[in-house]
Coordinates of C-alpha atoms and ligand atoms in Angstrom, one line a residue:
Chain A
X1 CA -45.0 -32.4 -15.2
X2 CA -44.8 -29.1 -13.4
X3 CA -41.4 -27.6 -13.9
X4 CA -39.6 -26.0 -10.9
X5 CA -37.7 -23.3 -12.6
X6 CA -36.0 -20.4 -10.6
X7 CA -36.4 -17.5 -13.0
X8 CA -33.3 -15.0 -12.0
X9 CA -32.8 -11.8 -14.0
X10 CA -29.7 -12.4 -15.3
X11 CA -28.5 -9.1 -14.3
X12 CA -28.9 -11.0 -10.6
X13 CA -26.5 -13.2 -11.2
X14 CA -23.1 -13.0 -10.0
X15 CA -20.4 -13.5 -12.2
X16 CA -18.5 -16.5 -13.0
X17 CA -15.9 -16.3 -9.5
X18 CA -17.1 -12.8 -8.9
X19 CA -18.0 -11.6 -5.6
X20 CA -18.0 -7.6 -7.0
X21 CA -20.4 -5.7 -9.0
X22 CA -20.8 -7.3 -12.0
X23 CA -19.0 -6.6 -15.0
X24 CA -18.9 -3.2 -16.7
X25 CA -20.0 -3.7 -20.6
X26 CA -16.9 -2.9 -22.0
X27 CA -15.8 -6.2 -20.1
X28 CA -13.3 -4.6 -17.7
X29 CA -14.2 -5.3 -13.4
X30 CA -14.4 -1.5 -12.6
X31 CA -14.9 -1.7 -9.7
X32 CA -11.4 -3.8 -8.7
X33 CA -8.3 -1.9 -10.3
X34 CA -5.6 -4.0 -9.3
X35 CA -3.0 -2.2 -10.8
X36 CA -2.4 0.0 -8.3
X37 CA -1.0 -2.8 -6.3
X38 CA 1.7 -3.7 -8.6
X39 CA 5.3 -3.9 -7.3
X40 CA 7.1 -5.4 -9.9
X41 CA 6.0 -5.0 -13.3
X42 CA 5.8 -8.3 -16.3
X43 CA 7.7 -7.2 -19.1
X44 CA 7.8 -9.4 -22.0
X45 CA 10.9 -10.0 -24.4
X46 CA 8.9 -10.1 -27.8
X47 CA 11.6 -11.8 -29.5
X48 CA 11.9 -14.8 -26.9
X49 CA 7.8 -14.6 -27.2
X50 CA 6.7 -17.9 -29.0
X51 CA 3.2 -16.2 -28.6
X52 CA 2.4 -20.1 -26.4
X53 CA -0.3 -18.2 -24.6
X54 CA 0.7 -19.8 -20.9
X55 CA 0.7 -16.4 -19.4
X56 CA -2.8 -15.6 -20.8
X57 CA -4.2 -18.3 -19.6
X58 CA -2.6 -18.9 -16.2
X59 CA -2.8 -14.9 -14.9
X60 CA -5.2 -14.3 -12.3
X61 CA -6.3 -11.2 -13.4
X62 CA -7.0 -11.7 -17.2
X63 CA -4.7 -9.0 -17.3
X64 CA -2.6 -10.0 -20.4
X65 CA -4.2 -9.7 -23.8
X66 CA -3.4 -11.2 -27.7
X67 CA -2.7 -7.9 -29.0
X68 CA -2.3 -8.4 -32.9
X69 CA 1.0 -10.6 -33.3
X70 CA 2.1 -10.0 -29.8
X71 CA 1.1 -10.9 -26.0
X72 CA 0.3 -7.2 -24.0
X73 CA -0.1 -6.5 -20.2
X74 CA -2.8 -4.2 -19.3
X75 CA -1.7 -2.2 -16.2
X76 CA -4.9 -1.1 -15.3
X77 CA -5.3 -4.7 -14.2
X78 CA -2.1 -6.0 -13.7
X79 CA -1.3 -6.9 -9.8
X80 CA 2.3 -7.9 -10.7
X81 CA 2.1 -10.8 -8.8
X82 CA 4.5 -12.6 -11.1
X83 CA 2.5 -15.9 -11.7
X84 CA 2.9 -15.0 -15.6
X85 CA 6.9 -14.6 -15.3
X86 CA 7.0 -18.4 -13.6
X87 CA 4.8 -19.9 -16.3
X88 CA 6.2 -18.6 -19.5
X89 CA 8.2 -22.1 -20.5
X90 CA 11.0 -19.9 -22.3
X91 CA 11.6 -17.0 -19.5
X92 CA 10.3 -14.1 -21.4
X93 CA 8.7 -12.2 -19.1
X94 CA 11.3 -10.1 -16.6
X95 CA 9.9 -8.7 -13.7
X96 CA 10.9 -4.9 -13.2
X97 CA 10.5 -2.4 -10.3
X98 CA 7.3 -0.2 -11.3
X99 CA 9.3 2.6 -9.7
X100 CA 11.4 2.4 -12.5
X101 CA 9.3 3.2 -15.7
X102 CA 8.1 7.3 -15.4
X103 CA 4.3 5.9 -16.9
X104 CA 1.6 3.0 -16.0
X105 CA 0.5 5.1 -13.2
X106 CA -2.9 3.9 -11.9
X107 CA -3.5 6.9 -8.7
X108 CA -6.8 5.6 -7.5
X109 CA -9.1 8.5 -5.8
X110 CA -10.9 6.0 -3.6
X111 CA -9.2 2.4 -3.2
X112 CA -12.4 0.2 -3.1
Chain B
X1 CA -10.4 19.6 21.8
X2 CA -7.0 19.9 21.1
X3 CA -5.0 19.8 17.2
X4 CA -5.2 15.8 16.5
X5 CA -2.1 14.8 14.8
X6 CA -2.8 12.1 12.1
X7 CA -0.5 9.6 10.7
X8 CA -1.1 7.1 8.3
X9 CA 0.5 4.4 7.0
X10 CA 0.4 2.1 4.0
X11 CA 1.6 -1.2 3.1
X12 CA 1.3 -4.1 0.8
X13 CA -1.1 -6.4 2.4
X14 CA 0.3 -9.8 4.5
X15 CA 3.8 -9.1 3.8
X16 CA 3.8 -5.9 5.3
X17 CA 1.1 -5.7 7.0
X18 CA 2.4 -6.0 10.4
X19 CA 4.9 -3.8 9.6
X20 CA 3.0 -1.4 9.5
X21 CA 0.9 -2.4 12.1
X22 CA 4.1 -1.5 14.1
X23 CA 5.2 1.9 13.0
X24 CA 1.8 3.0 13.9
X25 CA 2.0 1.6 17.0
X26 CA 5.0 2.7 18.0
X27 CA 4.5 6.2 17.1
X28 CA 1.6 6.0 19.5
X29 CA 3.0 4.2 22.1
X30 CA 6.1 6.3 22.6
X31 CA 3.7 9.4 22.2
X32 CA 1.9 7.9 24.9
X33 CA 5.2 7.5 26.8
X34 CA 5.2 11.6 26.6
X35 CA 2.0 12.1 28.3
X36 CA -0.2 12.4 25.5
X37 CA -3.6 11.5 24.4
X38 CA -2.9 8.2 21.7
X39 CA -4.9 6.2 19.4
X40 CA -3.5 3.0 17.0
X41 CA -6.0 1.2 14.7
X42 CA -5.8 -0.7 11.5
X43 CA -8.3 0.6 8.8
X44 CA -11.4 -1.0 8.7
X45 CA -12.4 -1.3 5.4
X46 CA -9.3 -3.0 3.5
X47 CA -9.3 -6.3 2.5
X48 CA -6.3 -7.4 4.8
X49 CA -6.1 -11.0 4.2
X50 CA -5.0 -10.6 0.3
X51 CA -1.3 -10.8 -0.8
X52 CA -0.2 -7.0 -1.6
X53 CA -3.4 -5.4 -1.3
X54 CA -2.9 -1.8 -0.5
X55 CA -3.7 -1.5 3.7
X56 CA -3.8 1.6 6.2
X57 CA -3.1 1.4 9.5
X58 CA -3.3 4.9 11.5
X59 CA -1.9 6.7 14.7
X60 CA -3.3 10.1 16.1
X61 CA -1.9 12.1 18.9
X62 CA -3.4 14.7 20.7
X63 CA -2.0 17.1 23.4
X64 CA -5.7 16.9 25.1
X65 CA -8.2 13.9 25.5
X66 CA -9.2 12.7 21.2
X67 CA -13.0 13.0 21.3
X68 CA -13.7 11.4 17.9
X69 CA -13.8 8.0 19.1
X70 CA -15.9 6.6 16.2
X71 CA -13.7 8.1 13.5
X72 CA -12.6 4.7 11.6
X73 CA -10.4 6.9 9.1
X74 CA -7.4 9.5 9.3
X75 CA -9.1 12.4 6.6
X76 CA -6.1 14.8 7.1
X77 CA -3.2 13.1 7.5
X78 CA -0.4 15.4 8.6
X79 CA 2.2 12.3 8.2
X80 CA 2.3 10.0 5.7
X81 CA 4.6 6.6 5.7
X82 CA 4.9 4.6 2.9
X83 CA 6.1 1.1 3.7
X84 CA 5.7 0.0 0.2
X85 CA 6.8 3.3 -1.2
X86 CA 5.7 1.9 -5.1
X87 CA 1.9 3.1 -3.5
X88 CA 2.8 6.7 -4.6
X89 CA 2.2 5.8 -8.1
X90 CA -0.9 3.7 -7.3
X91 CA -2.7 5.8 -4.9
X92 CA -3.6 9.5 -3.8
X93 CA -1.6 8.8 -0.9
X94 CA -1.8 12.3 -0.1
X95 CA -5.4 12.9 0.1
X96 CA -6.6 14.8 2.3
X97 CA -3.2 16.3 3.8
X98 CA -3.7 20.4 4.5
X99 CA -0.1 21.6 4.1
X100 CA 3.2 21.0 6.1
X101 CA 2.8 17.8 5.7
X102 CA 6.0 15.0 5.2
X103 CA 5.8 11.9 3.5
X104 CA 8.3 9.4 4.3
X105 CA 9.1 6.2 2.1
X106 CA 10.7 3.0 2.6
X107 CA 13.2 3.0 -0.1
X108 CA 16.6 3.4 -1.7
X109 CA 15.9 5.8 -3.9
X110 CA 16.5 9.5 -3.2
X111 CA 13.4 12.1 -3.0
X112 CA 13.7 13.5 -6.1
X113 CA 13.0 10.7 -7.8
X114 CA 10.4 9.7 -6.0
X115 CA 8.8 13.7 -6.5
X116 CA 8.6 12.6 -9.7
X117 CA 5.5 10.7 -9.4
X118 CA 3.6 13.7 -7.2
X119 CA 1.4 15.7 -8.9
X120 CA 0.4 18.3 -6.7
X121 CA 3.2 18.9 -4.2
X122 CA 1.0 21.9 -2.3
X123 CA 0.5 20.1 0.9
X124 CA 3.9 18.9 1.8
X125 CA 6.6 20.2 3.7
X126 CA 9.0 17.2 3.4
X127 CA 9.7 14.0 1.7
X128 CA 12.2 11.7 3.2
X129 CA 13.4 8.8 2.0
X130 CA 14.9 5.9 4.5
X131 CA 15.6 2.1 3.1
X132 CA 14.6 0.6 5.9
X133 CA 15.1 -3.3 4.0
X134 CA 18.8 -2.5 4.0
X135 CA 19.2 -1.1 7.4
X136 CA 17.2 -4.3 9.1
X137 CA 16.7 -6.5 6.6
X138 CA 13.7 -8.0 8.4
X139 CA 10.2 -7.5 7.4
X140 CA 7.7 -9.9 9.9
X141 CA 5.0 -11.5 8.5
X142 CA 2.6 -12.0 11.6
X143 CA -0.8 -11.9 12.2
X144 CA -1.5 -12.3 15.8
X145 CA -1.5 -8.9 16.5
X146 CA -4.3 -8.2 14.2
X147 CA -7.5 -7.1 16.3
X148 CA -6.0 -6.7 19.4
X149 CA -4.8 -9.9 20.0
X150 CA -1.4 -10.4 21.7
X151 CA 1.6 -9.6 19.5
X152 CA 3.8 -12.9 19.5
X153 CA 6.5 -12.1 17.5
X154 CA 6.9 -8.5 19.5
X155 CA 6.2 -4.9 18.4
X156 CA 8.7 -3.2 16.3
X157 CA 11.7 -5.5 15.6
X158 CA 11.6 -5.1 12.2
X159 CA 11.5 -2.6 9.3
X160 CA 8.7 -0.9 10.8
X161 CA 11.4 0.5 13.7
X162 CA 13.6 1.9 11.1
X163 CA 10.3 3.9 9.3
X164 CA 9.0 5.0 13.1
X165 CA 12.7 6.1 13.8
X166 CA 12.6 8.3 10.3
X167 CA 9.2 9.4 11.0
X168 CA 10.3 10.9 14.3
X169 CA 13.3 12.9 12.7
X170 CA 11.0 14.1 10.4
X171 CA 7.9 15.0 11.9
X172 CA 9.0 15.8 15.1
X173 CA 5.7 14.2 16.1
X174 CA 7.8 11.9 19.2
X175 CA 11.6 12.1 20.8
X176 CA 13.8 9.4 19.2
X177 CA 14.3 8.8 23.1
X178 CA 10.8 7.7 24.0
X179 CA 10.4 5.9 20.7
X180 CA 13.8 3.6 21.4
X181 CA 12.3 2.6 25.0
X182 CA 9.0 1.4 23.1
X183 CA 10.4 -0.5 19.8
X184 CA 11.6 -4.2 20.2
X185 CA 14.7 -2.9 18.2
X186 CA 15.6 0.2 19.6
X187 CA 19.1 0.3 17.4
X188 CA 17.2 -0.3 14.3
X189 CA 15.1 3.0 15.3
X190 CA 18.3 5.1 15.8
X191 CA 19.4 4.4 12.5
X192 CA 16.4 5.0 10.8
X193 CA 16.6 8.3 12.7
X194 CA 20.2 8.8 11.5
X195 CA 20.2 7.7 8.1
X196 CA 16.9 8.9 6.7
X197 CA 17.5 11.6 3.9
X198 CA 15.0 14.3 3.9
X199 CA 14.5 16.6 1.7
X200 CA 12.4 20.4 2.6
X201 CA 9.7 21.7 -0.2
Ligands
SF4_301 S1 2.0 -10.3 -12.9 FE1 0.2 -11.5 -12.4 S2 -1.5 -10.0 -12.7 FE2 0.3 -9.2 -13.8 S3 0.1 -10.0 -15.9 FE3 1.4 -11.4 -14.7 S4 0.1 -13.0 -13.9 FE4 -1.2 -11.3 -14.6
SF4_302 S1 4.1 -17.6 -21.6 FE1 5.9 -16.6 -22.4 S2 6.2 -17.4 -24.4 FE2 4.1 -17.9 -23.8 S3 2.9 -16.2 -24.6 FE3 3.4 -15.6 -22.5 S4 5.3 -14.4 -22.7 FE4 5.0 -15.5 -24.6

């Protein structure tokens, strides 16, 4: 039988839920940096930390990472919508004004 | 052609995005009331429709007739207004500004500390710092009045009155007076006018 196949360069394909450019090779989306929309900034309490993994796997963004023994937010990414601080099941993440903190500045050139 | 005054300002997308919408239009609308040449618009290319995206809606004013019709962008914004004022660590808010320039934010928190986050300070004049949430604790989320369509829940009853009444202490760029007869809270504006602290470069 004759087969049908579509042959796409794979480099054609969009990503998984991605409607921007595809992602860079070190596995970051470039070309979004959300963190420059954050308002309030996830800060976790390592010692309530059970290390569940909720937050990783519910946050939008993909923006917290398994760092070693402990859960990390990457603030390049980070949107600080808060969706990680209403997950976590023992109320370790606090959600601070990014005012606040002197650092974590993303000053974008170019917004999009 | 005339000097073109630019203002832009920025906002968290949706919840303050018609906010916003308002101190622009205000601005332009009470310039208008002074005989001069106005334009409002929202920026084109933001992605309006997302929760906190960063959004720019701008003014200009012009003593004589504003030729660049087909400009969709403020390059040299002489005033700056931050409605979500956490957008001076996330953007170069200031891009573009040539000097004597003021920035005005929406928050509690005094100039100084807000300085903190400007690198290059060159192009402004002024910073002031007005919290608008505590003097009209009121921010509309509406988007009727998004591409010209009829503004339901009316034009500057909110925060945004407070941040055009601020702007217009600062700038200069209207008289409190004209800007009271255009904002749907005109008390709202005088205190913004009154209460915003400003701080010169
Ligand atoms: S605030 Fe939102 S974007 Fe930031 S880490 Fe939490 S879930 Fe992710
Ligand atoms: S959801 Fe809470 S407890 Fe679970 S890994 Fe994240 S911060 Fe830790």
């Amino acid at each position: 039988m004759k087969s049908y196949e579509v042959k796409i360069a794979k480099e054609k394909l969009l990503p998984e839920a991605g409607i921007v450019k595809a992602p860079s090779p070190n596995g970051e989306q470039e070309s979004m940096i959300t963190g420059c929309w954050r308002v309030l900034r996830p800060v976790i309490d390592h010692e309530k930390c059970t290390m569940c993994r909720s937050c990783w796997i519910f946050c939008p963004d993909q923006a917290i990472e398994v760092k070693g023994e402990e859960m990390a937010v990457k603030l390049k990414y980070c949107k600080g919508c808060g969706i990680c601080a209403n997950v976590c099941p023992v109320g370790a993440i606090e959600r601070v004004p990014e005012l606040d903190f002197e650092g974590g500045v993303v000053r974008l050139e170019k917004l999009f | 052609m005339g000097k073109v005054q630019e203002i832009t300002v920025w906002a968290s997308g949706v919840v303050q995005d018609k906010e916003a919408r308002d101190v622009a239009q205000c601005l332009a609308a009470a310039a208008a009331k002074e005989g001069k040449f106005i334009q409002a618009f929202d920026n084109y290319v933001d992605l309006p429709d997302r929760v906190n995206v960063p959004v720019r809606k701008y003014a200009r004013i012009s003593d004589s007739e504003i030729e660049e019709k087909y400009l969709y962008e403020n390059h040299n914004p002489e005033i700056v207004i931050l409605v979500e004022p956490t957008l001076v660590k996330g953007v170069d808010v200031l891009q573009g500004m040539k000097g004597d320039g003021c920035l005005i934010l929406n928050t509690g928190r005094s100039p100084e500390e807000i300085l903190k986050f400007i690198p290059d300070k060159t192009p402004l004049k002024k910073i002031a710092c007005v919290d608008a949430m505590k003097i009209c604790p009121k921010a509309v989320i509406d988007f009727s009045g998004s591409e010209g369509a009829v503004e339901a829940a009316g034009v500057g009853v909110g925060i945004g009155a407070v941040l055009a009444g601020a702007a217009a202490k600062v700038s200069g760029c209207v008289t409190i007076d004209s800007l009271m007869s255009e904002v749907g809270n005109p008390e709202a504006a005088k205190r913004g006018f009154d209460e915003v602290t400003i701080k010169e470069l």
